[in-house]
Amino acid sequence: MKGDDVSMSRDHEIPLGTLCEVKAGPSGSLLDNLHEGPDGVPVISPPDLTDDHKVDTRRLRRVPWDGAKRLSRFSLREGDILVVRQGTLGRLALVEAEHATWFYGSSCLRIRPQRDRVLPEYLVSYLSYPPVQRYMLGQSIPGTVPSLNSAMLNELPVTVPPLDRQHAVVEALADVDARIRIQRQMADRLEALRPAIFGELIQGVRRT
């Protein structure tokens, strides 16, 4: 990867397409019967991908059961990665066990890693790394709505350390994420307490 954005060794850079299967979402015509009801198979779309690379299941739309068969090649497995290709480019999420057999929308690309070569969790962290995000967005197809495509992602160079080091990276980042969650919870509690503390202070109830 060229430029001053990424300063990682090129010794283990491998095109994404040799590590994963990259598949664009179905055409709009295959999703013309999407609905917001409770019945059917969920379809994950860009608005359902969160900033922390998870799937928000609260507002999912669905396709009827009788229309699911024609979408079978767009089904998801645990460990797949979804990347937004139109709209909020570069947003991505890791597919978990509960999302298996669901589908993904036309504005997403599905990345299916070869797990004996690259860990899905490592790849999510790599693809969300700011220098890599900038590189991806710099390769996007310009237009009224900029977009990414399968060919571009297939050529994306990925730094792939040995699997044991990938595991170490994933564990270290999981620890960092846990610490971030704890700090955010503490901040949320303090923010919730602030009005009560202020009320006590102005009434002279609380001593400092």
mmCIF file with all atom_site columns, C-alpha atoms in Angstrom:
data_model
loop_
_atom_site.group_PDB
_atom_site.id
_atom_site.type_symbol
_atom_site.label_atom_id
_atom_site.label_alt_id
_atom_site.label_comp_id
_atom_site.label_asym_id
_atom_site.label_entity_id
_atom_site.label_seq_id
_atom_site.pdbx_PDB_ins_code
_atom_site.Cartn_x
_atom_site.Cartn_y
_atom_site.Cartn_z
_atom_site.occupancy
_atom_site.B_iso_or_equiv
_atom_site.pdbx_formal_charge
_atom_site.auth_seq_id
_atom_site.auth_comp_id
_atom_site.auth_asym_id
_atom_site.auth_atom_id
_atom_site.pdbx_PDB_model_num
ATOM 1   C CA . MET A 1 1   ? 0.000   0.000   0.000  1.00 0.00 ? 1   MET A CA 1
ATOM 2   C CA . LYS A 1 2   ? 1.618   3.204   -1.151 1.00 0.00 ? 2   LYS A CA 1
ATOM 3   C CA . GLY A 1 3   ? 1.744   6.619   0.448  1.00 0.00 ? 3   GLY A CA 1
ATOM 4   C CA . ASP A 1 4   ? 2.508   7.827   3.949  1.00 0.00 ? 4   ASP A CA 1
ATOM 5   C CA . ASP A 1 5   ? -0.768  6.540   5.414  1.00 0.00 ? 5   ASP A CA 1
ATOM 6   C CA . VAL A 1 6   ? 0.380   2.992   6.084  1.00 0.00 ? 6   VAL A CA 1
ATOM 7   C CA . SER A 1 7   ? 3.805   2.180   7.471  1.00 0.00 ? 7   SER A CA 1
ATOM 8   C CA . MET A 1 8   ? 3.485   -1.608  7.737  1.00 0.00 ? 8   MET A CA 1
ATOM 9   C CA . SER A 1 9   ? 5.819   -4.139  6.199  1.00 0.00 ? 9   SER A CA 1
ATOM 10  C CA . ARG A 1 10  ? 4.987   -5.165  2.651  1.00 0.00 ? 10  ARG A CA 1
ATOM 11  C CA . ASP A 1 11  ? 6.464   -8.642  3.199  1.00 0.00 ? 11  ASP A CA 1
ATOM 12  C CA . HIS A 1 12  ? 3.083   -10.104 4.122  1.00 0.00 ? 12  HIS A CA 1
ATOM 13  C CA . GLU A 1 13  ? 0.760   -7.955  2.015  1.00 0.00 ? 13  GLU A CA 1
ATOM 14  C CA . ILE A 1 14  ? -1.695  -10.156 0.137  1.00 0.00 ? 14  ILE A CA 1
ATOM 15  C CA . PRO A 1 15  ? -4.583  -9.049  -2.110 1.00 0.00 ? 15  PRO A CA 1
ATOM 16  C CA . LEU A 1 16  ? -7.870  -9.402  -0.269 1.00 0.00 ? 16  LEU A CA 1
ATOM 17  C CA . GLY A 1 17  ? -9.293  -11.476 -3.114 1.00 0.00 ? 17  GLY A CA 1
ATOM 18  C CA . THR A 1 18  ? -6.797  -14.275 -2.471 1.00 0.00 ? 18  THR A CA 1
ATOM 19  C CA . LEU A 1 19  ? -7.787  -14.404 1.198  1.00 0.00 ? 19  LEU A CA 1
ATOM 20  C CA . CYS A 1 20  ? -11.545 -13.999 0.893  1.00 0.00 ? 20  CYS A CA 1
ATOM 21  C CA . GLU A 1 21  ? -14.520 -14.318 -1.371 1.00 0.00 ? 21  GLU A CA 1
ATOM 22  C CA . VAL A 1 22  ? -15.972 -10.881 -2.130 1.00 0.00 ? 22  VAL A CA 1
ATOM 23  C CA . LYS A 1 23  ? -19.564 -10.754 -3.345 1.00 0.00 ? 23  LYS A CA 1
ATOM 24  C CA . ALA A 1 24  ? -21.770 -7.763  -4.090 1.00 0.00 ? 24  ALA A CA 1
ATOM 25  C CA . GLY A 1 25  ? -25.319 -7.664  -2.779 1.00 0.00 ? 25  GLY A CA 1
ATOM 26  C CA . PRO A 1 26  ? -28.379 -8.651  -4.814 1.00 0.00 ? 26  PRO A CA 1
ATOM 27  C CA . SER A 1 27  ? -29.908 -6.371  -7.404 1.00 0.00 ? 27  SER A CA 1
ATOM 28  C CA . GLY A 1 28  ? -32.751 -4.139  -6.298 1.00 0.00 ? 28  GLY A CA 1
ATOM 29  C CA . SER A 1 29  ? -35.242 -6.228  -8.264 1.00 0.00 ? 29  SER A CA 1
ATOM 30  C CA . LEU A 1 30  ? -34.595 -9.208  -5.977 1.00 0.00 ? 30  LEU A CA 1
ATOM 31  C CA . LEU A 1 31  ? -35.457 -7.071  -2.963 1.00 0.00 ? 31  LEU A CA 1
ATOM 32  C CA . ASP A 1 32  ? -38.579 -5.359  -4.269 1.00 0.00 ? 32  ASP A CA 1
ATOM 33  C CA . ASN A 1 33  ? -40.729 -7.103  -1.648 1.00 0.00 ? 33  ASN A CA 1
ATOM 34  C CA . LEU A 1 34  ? -38.852 -5.911  1.437  1.00 0.00 ? 34  LEU A CA 1
ATOM 35  C CA . HIS A 1 35  ? -41.160 -5.100  4.338  1.00 0.00 ? 35  HIS A CA 1
ATOM 36  C CA . GLU A 1 36  ? -40.938 -3.986  7.980  1.00 0.00 ? 36  GLU A CA 1
ATOM 37  C CA . GLY A 1 37  ? -43.178 -6.684  9.412  1.00 0.00 ? 37  GLY A CA 1
ATOM 38  C CA . PRO A 1 38  ? -42.090 -9.389  11.877 1.00 0.00 ? 38  PRO A CA 1
ATOM 39  C CA . ASP A 1 39  ? -42.269 -12.311 9.418  1.00 0.00 ? 39  ASP A CA 1
ATOM 40  C CA . GLY A 1 40  ? -39.644 -13.326 6.890  1.00 0.00 ? 40  GLY A CA 1
ATOM 41  C CA . VAL A 1 41  ? -35.851 -13.401 6.633  1.00 0.00 ? 41  VAL A CA 1
ATOM 42  C CA . PRO A 1 42  ? -33.980 -10.288 7.820  1.00 0.00 ? 42  PRO A CA 1
ATOM 43  C CA . VAL A 1 43  ? -31.953 -8.303  5.287  1.00 0.00 ? 43  VAL A CA 1
ATOM 44  C CA . ILE A 1 44  ? -29.030 -6.269  6.647  1.00 0.00 ? 44  ILE A CA 1
ATOM 45  C CA . SER A 1 45  ? -28.600 -2.836  5.051  1.00 0.00 ? 45  SER A CA 1
ATOM 46  C CA . PRO A 1 46  ? -26.072 0.005   5.600  1.00 0.00 ? 46  PRO A CA 1
ATOM 47  C CA . PRO A 1 47  ? -28.148 1.751   8.337  1.00 0.00 ? 47  PRO A CA 1
ATOM 48  C CA . ASP A 1 48  ? -27.988 -1.482  10.355 1.00 0.00 ? 48  ASP A CA 1
ATOM 49  C CA . LEU A 1 49  ? -24.162 -1.386  10.641 1.00 0.00 ? 49  LEU A CA 1
ATOM 50  C CA . THR A 1 50  ? -22.953 0.346   13.798 1.00 0.00 ? 50  THR A CA 1
ATOM 51  C CA . ASP A 1 51  ? -19.831 2.388   14.522 1.00 0.00 ? 51  ASP A CA 1
ATOM 52  C CA . ASP A 1 52  ? -18.442 -0.473  16.610 1.00 0.00 ? 52  ASP A CA 1
ATOM 53  C CA . HIS A 1 53  ? -18.745 -2.926  13.682 1.00 0.00 ? 53  HIS A CA 1
ATOM 54  C CA . LYS A 1 54  ? -21.833 -4.755  14.877 1.00 0.00 ? 54  LYS A CA 1
ATOM 55  C CA . VAL A 1 55  ? -25.309 -5.281  13.422 1.00 0.00 ? 55  VAL A CA 1
ATOM 56  C CA . ASP A 1 56  ? -28.160 -3.276  14.938 1.00 0.00 ? 56  ASP A CA 1
ATOM 57  C CA . THR A 1 57  ? -31.182 -5.574  14.704 1.00 0.00 ? 57  THR A CA 1
ATOM 58  C CA . ARG A 1 58  ? -33.824 -3.096  15.891 1.00 0.00 ? 58  ARG A CA 1
ATOM 59  C CA . ARG A 1 59  ? -34.954 -1.764  12.507 1.00 0.00 ? 59  ARG A CA 1
ATOM 60  C CA . LEU A 1 60  ? -34.295 -4.634  10.130 1.00 0.00 ? 60  LEU A CA 1
ATOM 61  C CA . ARG A 1 61  ? -36.468 -5.128  7.087  1.00 0.00 ? 61  ARG A CA 1
ATOM 62  C CA . ARG A 1 62  ? -37.348 -8.592  5.828  1.00 0.00 ? 62  ARG A CA 1
ATOM 63  C CA . VAL A 1 63  ? -38.167 -10.564 2.714  1.00 0.00 ? 63  VAL A CA 1
ATOM 64  C CA . PRO A 1 64  ? -41.112 -12.999 2.820  1.00 0.00 ? 64  PRO A CA 1
ATOM 65  C CA . TRP A 1 65  ? -40.287 -16.640 3.416  1.00 0.00 ? 65  TRP A CA 1
ATOM 66  C CA . ASP A 1 66  ? -41.563 -17.616 -0.029 1.00 0.00 ? 66  ASP A CA 1
ATOM 67  C CA . GLY A 1 67  ? -39.112 -15.197 -1.678 1.00 0.00 ? 67  GLY A CA 1
ATOM 68  C CA . ALA A 1 68  ? -36.045 -16.300 0.272  1.00 0.00 ? 68  ALA A CA 1
ATOM 69  C CA . LYS A 1 69  ? -35.029 -19.166 -2.014 1.00 0.00 ? 69  LYS A CA 1
ATOM 70  C CA . ARG A 1 70  ? -33.995 -16.913 -4.880 1.00 0.00 ? 70  ARG A CA 1
ATOM 71  C CA . LEU A 1 71  ? -31.688 -15.028 -2.500 1.00 0.00 ? 71  LEU A CA 1
ATOM 72  C CA . SER A 1 72  ? -29.921 -18.121 -1.147 1.00 0.00 ? 72  SER A CA 1
ATOM 73  C CA . ARG A 1 73  ? -26.559 -17.186 -2.739 1.00 0.00 ? 73  ARG A CA 1
ATOM 74  C CA . PHE A 1 74  ? -26.639 -13.970 -0.695 1.00 0.00 ? 74  PHE A CA 1
ATOM 75  C CA . SER A 1 75  ? -27.047 -15.689 2.661  1.00 0.00 ? 75  SER A CA 1
ATOM 76  C CA . LEU A 1 76  ? -24.655 -14.930 5.504  1.00 0.00 ? 76  LEU A CA 1
ATOM 77  C CA . ARG A 1 77  ? -22.457 -17.094 7.698  1.00 0.00 ? 77  ARG A CA 1
ATOM 78  C CA . GLU A 1 78  ? -20.880 -16.413 11.048 1.00 0.00 ? 78  GLU A CA 1
ATOM 79  C CA . GLY A 1 79  ? -17.543 -14.707 10.413 1.00 0.00 ? 79  GLY A CA 1
ATOM 80  C CA . ASP A 1 80  ? -18.594 -12.947 7.211  1.00 0.00 ? 80  ASP A CA 1
ATOM 81  C CA . ILE A 1 81  ? -17.877 -9.228  7.021  1.00 0.00 ? 81  ILE A CA 1
ATOM 82  C CA . LEU A 1 82  ? -20.259 -6.709  5.467  1.00 0.00 ? 82  LEU A CA 1
ATOM 83  C CA . VAL A 1 83  ? -18.869 -3.524  3.932  1.00 0.00 ? 83  VAL A CA 1
ATOM 84  C CA . VAL A 1 84  ? -20.997 -0.622  2.713  1.00 0.00 ? 84  VAL A CA 1
ATOM 85  C CA . ARG A 1 85  ? -20.307 -0.027  -0.983 1.00 0.00 ? 85  ARG A CA 1
ATOM 86  C CA . GLN A 1 86  ? -22.769 2.812   -1.594 1.00 0.00 ? 86  GLN A CA 1
ATOM 87  C CA . GLY A 1 87  ? -23.656 5.527   0.881  1.00 0.00 ? 87  GLY A CA 1
ATOM 88  C CA . THR A 1 88  ? -21.543 5.608   4.032  1.00 0.00 ? 88  THR A CA 1
ATOM 89  C CA . LEU A 1 89  ? -18.542 4.054   2.312  1.00 0.00 ? 89  LEU A CA 1
ATOM 90  C CA . GLY A 1 90  ? -16.263 1.888   4.397  1.00 0.00 ? 90  GLY A CA 1
ATOM 91  C CA . ARG A 1 91  ? -18.684 1.243   7.263  1.00 0.00 ? 91  ARG A CA 1
ATOM 92  C CA . LEU A 1 92  ? -18.493 -2.437  8.121  1.00 0.00 ? 92  LEU A CA 1
ATOM 93  C CA . ALA A 1 93  ? -19.670 -5.089  10.548 1.00 0.00 ? 93  ALA A CA 1
ATOM 94  C CA . LEU A 1 94  ? -18.797 -8.618  11.585 1.00 0.00 ? 94  LEU A CA 1
ATOM 95  C CA . VAL A 1 95  ? -21.569 -11.164 11.109 1.00 0.00 ? 95  VAL A CA 1
ATOM 96  C CA . GLU A 1 96  ? -22.215 -13.123 14.307 1.00 0.00 ? 96  GLU A CA 1
ATOM 97  C CA . ALA A 1 97  ? -23.884 -16.500 14.841 1.00 0.00 ? 97  ALA A CA 1
ATOM 98  C CA . GLU A 1 98  ? -27.332 -14.964 15.336 1.00 0.00 ? 98  GLU A CA 1
ATOM 99  C CA . HIS A 1 99  ? -27.173 -13.410 11.854 1.00 0.00 ? 99  HIS A CA 1
ATOM 100 C CA . ALA A 1 100 ? -26.363 -16.663 10.033 1.00 0.00 ? 100 ALA A CA 1
ATOM 101 C CA . THR A 1 101 ? -28.780 -17.431 7.145  1.00 0.00 ? 101 THR A CA 1
ATOM 102 C CA . TRP A 1 102 ? -29.862 -13.785 6.971  1.00 0.00 ? 102 TRP A CA 1
ATOM 103 C CA . PHE A 1 103 ? -29.334 -11.795 3.769  1.00 0.00 ? 103 PHE A CA 1
ATOM 104 C CA . TYR A 1 104 ? -27.615 -8.498  2.965  1.00 0.00 ? 104 TYR A CA 1
ATOM 105 C CA . GLY A 1 105 ? -28.781 -5.588  0.850  1.00 0.00 ? 105 GLY A CA 1
ATOM 106 C CA . SER A 1 106 ? -27.700 -4.326  -2.550 1.00 0.00 ? 106 SER A CA 1
ATOM 107 C CA . SER A 1 107 ? -25.599 -1.510  -1.047 1.00 0.00 ? 107 SER A CA 1
ATOM 108 C CA . CYS A 1 108 ? -23.319 -3.945  0.777  1.00 0.00 ? 108 CYS A CA 1
ATOM 109 C CA . LEU A 1 109 ? -20.441 -6.229  -0.155 1.00 0.00 ? 109 LEU A CA 1
ATOM 110 C CA . ARG A 1 110 ? -19.957 -9.562  1.605  1.00 0.00 ? 110 ARG A CA 1
ATOM 111 C CA . ILE A 1 111 ? -16.412 -10.592 2.485  1.00 0.00 ? 111 ILE A CA 1
ATOM 112 C CA . ARG A 1 112 ? -16.020 -14.264 3.417  1.00 0.00 ? 112 ARG A CA 1
ATOM 113 C CA . PRO A 1 113 ? -12.525 -14.889 4.873  1.00 0.00 ? 113 PRO A CA 1
ATOM 114 C CA . GLN A 1 114 ? -10.561 -18.116 4.526  1.00 0.00 ? 114 GLN A CA 1
ATOM 115 C CA . ARG A 1 115 ? -10.227 -18.738 8.245  1.00 0.00 ? 115 ARG A CA 1
ATOM 116 C CA . ASP A 1 116 ? -7.105  -20.844 7.889  1.00 0.00 ? 116 ASP A CA 1
ATOM 117 C CA . ARG A 1 117 ? -5.360  -17.725 6.536  1.00 0.00 ? 117 ARG A CA 1
ATOM 118 C CA . VAL A 1 118 ? -6.989  -14.710 8.154  1.00 0.00 ? 118 VAL A CA 1
ATOM 119 C CA . LEU A 1 119 ? -9.195  -14.313 11.223 1.00 0.00 ? 119 LEU A CA 1
ATOM 120 C CA . PRO A 1 120 ? -12.475 -12.448 10.619 1.00 0.00 ? 120 PRO A CA 1
ATOM 121 C CA . GLU A 1 121 ? -11.939 -10.393 13.787 1.00 0.00 ? 121 GLU A CA 1
ATOM 122 C CA . TYR A 1 122 ? -8.439  -9.415  12.656 1.00 0.00 ? 122 TYR A CA 1
ATOM 123 C CA . LEU A 1 123 ? -9.709  -8.479  9.207  1.00 0.00 ? 123 LEU A CA 1
ATOM 124 C CA . VAL A 1 124 ? -12.448 -6.257  10.663 1.00 0.00 ? 124 VAL A CA 1
ATOM 125 C CA . SER A 1 125 ? -9.818  -4.388  12.667 1.00 0.00 ? 125 SER A CA 1
ATOM 126 C CA . TYR A 1 126 ? -7.566  -4.113  9.619  1.00 0.00 ? 126 TYR A CA 1
ATOM 127 C CA . LEU A 1 127 ? -10.305 -2.815  7.320  1.00 0.00 ? 127 LEU A CA 1
ATOM 128 C CA . SER A 1 128 ? -11.435 -0.277  9.925  1.00 0.00 ? 128 SER A CA 1
ATOM 129 C CA . TYR A 1 129 ? -7.872  0.967   10.541 1.00 0.00 ? 129 TYR A CA 1
ATOM 130 C CA . PRO A 1 130 ? -7.974  4.679   9.544  1.00 0.00 ? 130 PRO A CA 1
ATOM 131 C CA . PRO A 1 131 ? -5.088  4.533   7.006  1.00 0.00 ? 131 PRO A CA 1
ATOM 132 C CA . VAL A 1 132 ? -6.730  1.534   5.320  1.00 0.00 ? 132 VAL A CA 1
ATOM 133 C CA . GLN A 1 133 ? -10.096 3.306   5.343  1.00 0.00 ? 133 GLN A CA 1
ATOM 134 C CA . ARG A 1 134 ? -8.517  6.333   3.660  1.00 0.00 ? 134 ARG A CA 1
ATOM 135 C CA . TYR A 1 135 ? -6.931  4.087   1.062  1.00 0.00 ? 135 TYR A CA 1
ATOM 136 C CA . MET A 1 136 ? -10.236 2.341   0.368  1.00 0.00 ? 136 MET A CA 1
ATOM 137 C CA . LEU A 1 137 ? -12.137 5.608   0.038  1.00 0.00 ? 137 LEU A CA 1
ATOM 138 C CA . GLY A 1 138 ? -9.413  6.956   -2.226 1.00 0.00 ? 138 GLY A CA 1
ATOM 139 C CA . GLN A 1 139 ? -10.039 4.016   -4.576 1.00 0.00 ? 139 GLN A CA 1
ATOM 140 C CA . SER A 1 140 ? -13.811 4.551   -4.695 1.00 0.00 ? 140 SER A CA 1
ATOM 141 C CA . ILE A 1 141 ? -15.546 5.149   -8.001 1.00 0.00 ? 141 ILE A CA 1
ATOM 142 C CA . PRO A 1 142 ? -16.493 8.834   -8.252 1.00 0.00 ? 142 PRO A CA 1
ATOM 143 C CA . GLY A 1 143 ? -20.007 9.915   -9.156 1.00 0.00 ? 143 GLY A CA 1
ATOM 144 C CA . THR A 1 144 ? -23.174 11.370  -7.732 1.00 0.00 ? 144 THR A CA 1
ATOM 145 C CA . VAL A 1 145 ? -23.000 8.545   -5.202 1.00 0.00 ? 145 VAL A CA 1
ATOM 146 C CA . PRO A 1 146 ? -19.380 7.341   -4.796 1.00 0.00 ? 146 PRO A CA 1
ATOM 147 C CA . SER A 1 147 ? -19.100 3.581   -4.561 1.00 0.00 ? 147 SER A CA 1
ATOM 148 C CA . LEU A 1 148 ? -16.802 0.639   -3.970 1.00 0.00 ? 148 LEU A CA 1
ATOM 149 C CA . ASN A 1 149 ? -16.934 -2.558  -5.986 1.00 0.00 ? 149 ASN A CA 1
ATOM 150 C CA . SER A 1 150 ? -15.787 -6.163  -5.754 1.00 0.00 ? 150 SER A CA 1
ATOM 151 C CA . ALA A 1 151 ? -12.864 -5.666  -8.132 1.00 0.00 ? 151 ALA A CA 1
ATOM 152 C CA . MET A 1 152 ? -11.454 -2.859  -6.016 1.00 0.00 ? 152 MET A CA 1
ATOM 153 C CA . LEU A 1 153 ? -11.739 -4.843  -2.786 1.00 0.00 ? 153 LEU A CA 1
ATOM 154 C CA . ASN A 1 154 ? -10.227 -7.925  -4.394 1.00 0.00 ? 154 ASN A CA 1
ATOM 155 C CA . GLU A 1 155 ? -7.090  -5.902  -5.147 1.00 0.00 ? 155 GLU A CA 1
ATOM 156 C CA . LEU A 1 156 ? -6.892  -4.271  -1.703 1.00 0.00 ? 156 LEU A CA 1
ATOM 157 C CA . PRO A 1 157 ? -3.517  -5.184  -0.128 1.00 0.00 ? 157 PRO A CA 1
ATOM 158 C CA . VAL A 1 158 ? -3.887  -6.736  3.315  1.00 0.00 ? 158 VAL A CA 1
ATOM 159 C CA . THR A 1 159 ? -1.061  -7.107  5.817  1.00 0.00 ? 159 THR A CA 1
ATOM 160 C CA . VAL A 1 160 ? -1.386  -10.694 7.050  1.00 0.00 ? 160 VAL A CA 1
ATOM 161 C CA . PRO A 1 161 ? 0.817   -11.753 9.964  1.00 0.00 ? 161 PRO A CA 1
ATOM 162 C CA . PRO A 1 162 ? 0.904   -15.397 11.113 1.00 0.00 ? 162 PRO A CA 1
ATOM 163 C CA . LEU A 1 163 ? -2.279  -16.677 12.740 1.00 0.00 ? 163 LEU A CA 1
ATOM 164 C CA . ASP A 1 164 ? -0.785  -16.713 16.228 1.00 0.00 ? 164 ASP A CA 1
ATOM 165 C CA . ARG A 1 165 ? 0.043   -13.025 15.931 1.00 0.00 ? 165 ARG A CA 1
ATOM 166 C CA . GLN A 1 166 ? -3.431  -12.325 14.542 1.00 0.00 ? 166 GLN A CA 1
ATOM 167 C CA . HIS A 1 167 ? -4.888  -13.986 17.643 1.00 0.00 ? 167 HIS A CA 1
ATOM 168 C CA . ALA A 1 168 ? -2.659  -11.821 19.835 1.00 0.00 ? 168 ALA A CA 1
ATOM 169 C CA . VAL A 1 169 ? -3.790  -8.666  18.012 1.00 0.00 ? 169 VAL A CA 1
ATOM 170 C CA . VAL A 1 170 ? -7.465  -9.628  18.375 1.00 0.00 ? 170 VAL A CA 1
ATOM 171 C CA . GLU A 1 171 ? -7.073  -10.351 22.100 1.00 0.00 ? 171 GLU A CA 1
ATOM 172 C CA . ALA A 1 172 ? -5.212  -7.086  22.741 1.00 0.00 ? 172 ALA A CA 1
ATOM 173 C CA . LEU A 1 173 ? -7.835  -5.040  20.916 1.00 0.00 ? 173 LEU A CA 1
ATOM 174 C CA . ALA A 1 174 ? -10.638 -6.861  22.752 1.00 0.00 ? 174 ALA A CA 1
ATOM 175 C CA . ASP A 1 175 ? -9.019  -5.822  26.021 1.00 0.00 ? 175 ASP A CA 1
ATOM 176 C CA . VAL A 1 176 ? -8.818  -2.214  24.839 1.00 0.00 ? 176 VAL A CA 1
ATOM 177 C CA . ASP A 1 177 ? -12.473 -2.314  23.765 1.00 0.00 ? 177 ASP A CA 1
ATOM 178 C CA . ALA A 1 178 ? -13.485 -3.687  27.191 1.00 0.00 ? 178 ALA A CA 1
ATOM 179 C CA . ARG A 1 179 ? -11.651 -0.838  28.911 1.00 0.00 ? 179 ARG A CA 1
ATOM 180 C CA . ILE A 1 180 ? -13.322 1.685   26.608 1.00 0.00 ? 180 ILE A CA 1
ATOM 181 C CA . ARG A 1 181 ? -16.758 0.262   27.475 1.00 0.00 ? 181 ARG A CA 1
ATOM 182 C CA . ILE A 1 182 ? -16.010 0.519   31.204 1.00 0.00 ? 182 ILE A CA 1
ATOM 183 C CA . GLN A 1 183 ? -14.892 4.131   30.863 1.00 0.00 ? 183 GLN A CA 1
ATOM 184 C CA . ARG A 1 184 ? -17.978 5.013   28.819 1.00 0.00 ? 184 ARG A CA 1
ATOM 185 C CA . GLN A 1 185 ? -20.256 3.379   31.399 1.00 0.00 ? 185 GLN A CA 1
ATOM 186 C CA . MET A 1 186 ? -18.584 5.394   34.154 1.00 0.00 ? 186 MET A CA 1
ATOM 187 C CA . ALA A 1 187 ? -18.972 8.588   32.126 1.00 0.00 ? 187 ALA A CA 1
ATOM 188 C CA . ASP A 1 188 ? -22.646 7.796   31.467 1.00 0.00 ? 188 ASP A CA 1
ATOM 189 C CA . ARG A 1 189 ? -23.280 7.255   35.183 1.00 0.00 ? 189 ARG A CA 1
ATOM 190 C CA . LEU A 1 190 ? -21.597 10.531  36.088 1.00 0.00 ? 190 LEU A CA 1
ATOM 191 C CA . GLU A 1 191 ? -23.568 12.361  33.420 1.00 0.00 ? 191 GLU A CA 1
ATOM 192 C CA . ALA A 1 192 ? -26.812 10.900  34.769 1.00 0.00 ? 192 ALA A CA 1
ATOM 193 C CA . LEU A 1 193 ? -25.852 11.917  38.333 1.00 0.00 ? 193 LEU A CA 1
ATOM 194 C CA . ARG A 1 194 ? -24.828 15.463  37.400 1.00 0.00 ? 194 ARG A CA 1
ATOM 195 C CA . PRO A 1 195 ? -28.341 17.055  37.548 1.00 0.00 ? 195 PRO A CA 1
ATOM 196 C CA . ALA A 1 196 ? -29.018 15.488  40.957 1.00 0.00 ? 196 ALA A CA 1
ATOM 197 C CA . ILE A 1 197 ? -25.663 16.684  42.295 1.00 0.00 ? 197 ILE A CA 1
ATOM 198 C CA . PHE A 1 198 ? -26.343 20.179  40.976 1.00 0.00 ? 198 PHE A CA 1
ATOM 199 C CA . GLY A 1 199 ? -29.773 20.196  42.637 1.00 0.00 ? 199 GLY A CA 1
ATOM 200 C CA . GLU A 1 200 ? -28.281 19.171  45.954 1.00 0.00 ? 200 GLU A CA 1
ATOM 201 C CA . LEU A 1 201 ? -25.533 21.788  45.692 1.00 0.00 ? 201 LEU A CA 1
ATOM 202 C CA . ILE A 1 202 ? -27.843 24.736  45.008 1.00 0.00 ? 202 ILE A CA 1
ATOM 203 C CA . GLN A 1 203 ? -30.123 23.689  47.867 1.00 0.00 ? 203 GLN A CA 1
ATOM 204 C CA . GLY A 1 204 ? -27.202 23.437  50.223 1.00 0.00 ? 204 GLY A CA 1
ATOM 205 C CA . VAL A 1 205 ? -27.922 19.793  50.923 1.00 0.00 ? 205 VAL A CA 1
ATOM 206 C CA . ARG A 1 206 ? -24.651 18.409  49.622 1.00 0.00 ? 206 ARG A CA 1
ATOM 207 C CA . ARG A 1 207 ? -21.439 19.353  51.413 1.00 0.00 ? 207 ARG A CA 1
ATOM 208 C CA . THR A 1 208 ? -18.252 19.574  49.347 1.00 0.00 ? 208 THR A CA 1
#
